[in-house]
mmCIF file of C-alpha atoms in Angstrom:
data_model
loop_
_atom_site.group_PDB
_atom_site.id
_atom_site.type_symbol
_atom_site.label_atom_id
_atom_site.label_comp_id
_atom_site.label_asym_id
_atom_site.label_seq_id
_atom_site.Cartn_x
_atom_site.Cartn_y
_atom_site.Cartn_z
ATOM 1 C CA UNK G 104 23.934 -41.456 35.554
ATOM 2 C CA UNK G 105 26.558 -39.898 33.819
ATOM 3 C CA UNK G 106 29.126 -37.167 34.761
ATOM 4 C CA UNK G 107 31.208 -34.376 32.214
ATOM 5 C CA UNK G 108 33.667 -32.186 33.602
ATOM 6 C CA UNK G 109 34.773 -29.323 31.797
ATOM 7 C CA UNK G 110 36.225 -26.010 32.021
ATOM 8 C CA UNK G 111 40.012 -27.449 32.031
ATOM 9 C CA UNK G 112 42.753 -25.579 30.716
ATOM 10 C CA UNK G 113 45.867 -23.758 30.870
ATOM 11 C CA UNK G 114 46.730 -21.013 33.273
ATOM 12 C CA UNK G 115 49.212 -18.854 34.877
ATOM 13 C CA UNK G 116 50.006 -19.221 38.627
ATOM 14 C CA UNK G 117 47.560 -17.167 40.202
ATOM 15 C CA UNK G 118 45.324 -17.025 37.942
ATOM 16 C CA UNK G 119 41.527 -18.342 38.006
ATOM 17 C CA UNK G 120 39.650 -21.374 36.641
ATOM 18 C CA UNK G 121 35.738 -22.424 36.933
ATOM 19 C CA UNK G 122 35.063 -25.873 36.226
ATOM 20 C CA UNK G 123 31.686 -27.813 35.429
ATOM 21 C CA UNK G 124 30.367 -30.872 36.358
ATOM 22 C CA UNK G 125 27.118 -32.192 34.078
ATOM 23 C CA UNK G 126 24.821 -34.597 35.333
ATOM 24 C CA UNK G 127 23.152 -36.379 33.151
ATOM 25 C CA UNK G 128 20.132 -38.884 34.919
ATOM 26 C CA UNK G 129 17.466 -38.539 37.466
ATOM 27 C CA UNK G 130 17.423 -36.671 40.866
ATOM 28 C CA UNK G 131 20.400 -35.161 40.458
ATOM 29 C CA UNK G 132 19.202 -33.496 44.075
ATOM 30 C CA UNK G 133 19.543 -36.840 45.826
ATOM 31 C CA UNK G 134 23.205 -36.796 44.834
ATOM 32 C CA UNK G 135 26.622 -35.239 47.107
ATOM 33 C CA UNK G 136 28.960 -34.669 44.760
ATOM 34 C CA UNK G 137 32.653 -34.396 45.534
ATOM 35 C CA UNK G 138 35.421 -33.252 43.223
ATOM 36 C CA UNK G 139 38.834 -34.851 43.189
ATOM 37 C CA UNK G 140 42.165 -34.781 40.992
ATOM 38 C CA UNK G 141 45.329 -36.611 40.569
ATOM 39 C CA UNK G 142 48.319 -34.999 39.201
ATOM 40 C CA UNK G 143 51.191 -36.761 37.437
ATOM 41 C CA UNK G 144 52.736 -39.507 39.210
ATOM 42 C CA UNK G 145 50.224 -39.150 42.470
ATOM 43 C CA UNK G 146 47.444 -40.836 43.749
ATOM 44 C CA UNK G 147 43.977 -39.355 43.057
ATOM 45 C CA UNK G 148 43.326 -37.202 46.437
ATOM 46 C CA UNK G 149 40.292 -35.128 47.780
ATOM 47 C CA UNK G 150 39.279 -31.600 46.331
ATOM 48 C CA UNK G 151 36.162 -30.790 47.775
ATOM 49 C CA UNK G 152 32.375 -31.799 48.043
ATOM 50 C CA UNK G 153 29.052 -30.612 48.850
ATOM 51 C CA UNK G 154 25.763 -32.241 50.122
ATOM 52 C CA UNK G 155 22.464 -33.070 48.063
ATOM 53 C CA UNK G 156 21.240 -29.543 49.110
ATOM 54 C CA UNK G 157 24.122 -27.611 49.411
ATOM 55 C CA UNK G 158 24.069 -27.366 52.789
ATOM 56 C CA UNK G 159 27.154 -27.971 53.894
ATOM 57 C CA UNK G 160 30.696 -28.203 52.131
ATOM 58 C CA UNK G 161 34.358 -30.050 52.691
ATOM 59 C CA UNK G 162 37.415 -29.019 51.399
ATOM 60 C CA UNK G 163 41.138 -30.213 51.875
ATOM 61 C CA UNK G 164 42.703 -28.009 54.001
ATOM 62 C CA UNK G 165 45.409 -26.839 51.328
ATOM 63 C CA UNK G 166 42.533 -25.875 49.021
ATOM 64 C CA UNK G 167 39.984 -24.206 51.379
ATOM 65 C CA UNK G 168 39.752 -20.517 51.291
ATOM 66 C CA UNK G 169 41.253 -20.689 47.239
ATOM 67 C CA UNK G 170 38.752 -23.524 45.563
ATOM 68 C CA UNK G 171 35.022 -22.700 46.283
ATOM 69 C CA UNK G 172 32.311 -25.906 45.629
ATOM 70 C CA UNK G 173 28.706 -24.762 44.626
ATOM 71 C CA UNK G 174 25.703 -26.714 42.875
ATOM 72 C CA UNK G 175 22.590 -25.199 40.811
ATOM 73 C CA UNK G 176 19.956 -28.311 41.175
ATOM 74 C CA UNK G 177 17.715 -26.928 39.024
ATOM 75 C CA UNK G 178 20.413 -27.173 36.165
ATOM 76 C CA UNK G 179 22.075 -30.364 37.073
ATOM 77 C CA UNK G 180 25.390 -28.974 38.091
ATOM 78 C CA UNK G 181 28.390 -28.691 40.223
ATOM 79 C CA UNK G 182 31.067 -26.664 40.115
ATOM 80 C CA UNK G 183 34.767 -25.731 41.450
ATOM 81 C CA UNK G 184 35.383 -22.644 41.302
ATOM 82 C CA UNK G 185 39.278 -22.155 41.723
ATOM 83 C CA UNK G 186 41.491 -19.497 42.689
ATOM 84 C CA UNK G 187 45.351 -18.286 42.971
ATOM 85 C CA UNK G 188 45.977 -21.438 40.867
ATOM 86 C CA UNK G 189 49.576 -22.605 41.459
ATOM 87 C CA UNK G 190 51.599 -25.276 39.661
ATOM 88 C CA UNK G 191 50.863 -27.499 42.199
ATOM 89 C CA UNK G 192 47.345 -27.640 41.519
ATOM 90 C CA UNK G 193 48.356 -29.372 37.688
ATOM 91 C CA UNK G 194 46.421 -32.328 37.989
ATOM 92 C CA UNK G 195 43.526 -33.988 36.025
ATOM 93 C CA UNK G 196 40.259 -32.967 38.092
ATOM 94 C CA UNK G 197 37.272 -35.414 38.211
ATOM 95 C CA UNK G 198 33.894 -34.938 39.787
ATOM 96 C CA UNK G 199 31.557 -37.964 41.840
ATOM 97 C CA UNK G 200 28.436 -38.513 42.600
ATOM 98 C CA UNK G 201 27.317 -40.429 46.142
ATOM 99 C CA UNK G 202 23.883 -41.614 46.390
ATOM 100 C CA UNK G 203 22.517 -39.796 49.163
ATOM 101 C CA UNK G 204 19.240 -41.982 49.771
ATOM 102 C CA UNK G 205 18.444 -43.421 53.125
ATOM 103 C CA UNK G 206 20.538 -45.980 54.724
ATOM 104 C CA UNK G 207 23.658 -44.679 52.870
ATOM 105 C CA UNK G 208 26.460 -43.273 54.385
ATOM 106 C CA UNK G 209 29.043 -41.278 53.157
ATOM 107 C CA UNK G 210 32.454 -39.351 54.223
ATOM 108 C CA UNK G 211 33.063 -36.930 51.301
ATOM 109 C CA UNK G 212 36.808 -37.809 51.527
ATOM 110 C CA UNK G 213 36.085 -41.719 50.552
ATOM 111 C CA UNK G 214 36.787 -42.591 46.720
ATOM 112 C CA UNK G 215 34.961 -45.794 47.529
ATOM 113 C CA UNK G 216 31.777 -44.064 48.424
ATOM 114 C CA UNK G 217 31.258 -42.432 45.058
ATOM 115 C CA UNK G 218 29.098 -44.222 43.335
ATOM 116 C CA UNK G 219 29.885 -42.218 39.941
ATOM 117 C CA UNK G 220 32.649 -40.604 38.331
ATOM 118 C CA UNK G 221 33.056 -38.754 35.130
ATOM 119 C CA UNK G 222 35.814 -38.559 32.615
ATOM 120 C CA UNK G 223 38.451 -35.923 33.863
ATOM 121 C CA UNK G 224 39.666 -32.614 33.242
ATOM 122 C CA UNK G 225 43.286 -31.362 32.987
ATOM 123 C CA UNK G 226 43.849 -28.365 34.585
ATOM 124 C CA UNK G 227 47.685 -26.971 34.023
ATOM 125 C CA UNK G 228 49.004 -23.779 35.441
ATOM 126 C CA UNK G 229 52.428 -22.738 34.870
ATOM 127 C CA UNK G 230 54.723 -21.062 36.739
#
């Protein structure tokens, strides 16, 4: 398995980004995927994530209502879809895959439970 994000770049505060998340292997619907970031000088924290199915989502409280988490199975993707972008939300954005197959177990939040990660994406949005 291997993940790409994309769709980094710069942006004003309040302005709008959508990025991508590739996945390149097999049964890509077996897979939650969670997005996370790390901005200078911070730990890597929770974005979001969404179940094999898109069934149900998670978001860190700061982010829900602006960042929106969506998948398209039949194309191998995830996506963030991110809104009233502040400086704050600089960071380097990755995207994980967990395993969802039986006798797994997962909370979305966990770095430790993703079982892939891609190579990042910097998102900067000035003030």
């Amino acid at each position: 398995v291997q993940l790409q994000a994309s769709g980094g770049g710069l942006v004003q505060a309040g302005g709008s980004l959508l990025l991508s998340c590739a996945f390149s292997g097999r049964a890509f619907n077996m897979y939650h995927m969670g997005w996370f970031r790390q901005a200078p000088g911070k730990e890597r924290e929770f974005v979001a994530a969404i179940e094999w199915n898109g069934g149900r989502t998670y978001y860190t409280d700061s982010m829900k209502g602006r960042f929106t988490i969506s998948r398209d199975n039949t194309e191998k993707m995830a996506y963030l879809r991110m809104n009233n972008l502040q400086p704050e939300d600089t960071a380097v954005y990755y995207c994980a895959a967990h395993w969802a197959g039986a006798g797994t177990t997962w909370f979305e939040r966990r770095q430790s439970d993703y079982d892939f990660w891609g190579r990042g994406t910097l998102v900067t949005v000035s003030s």
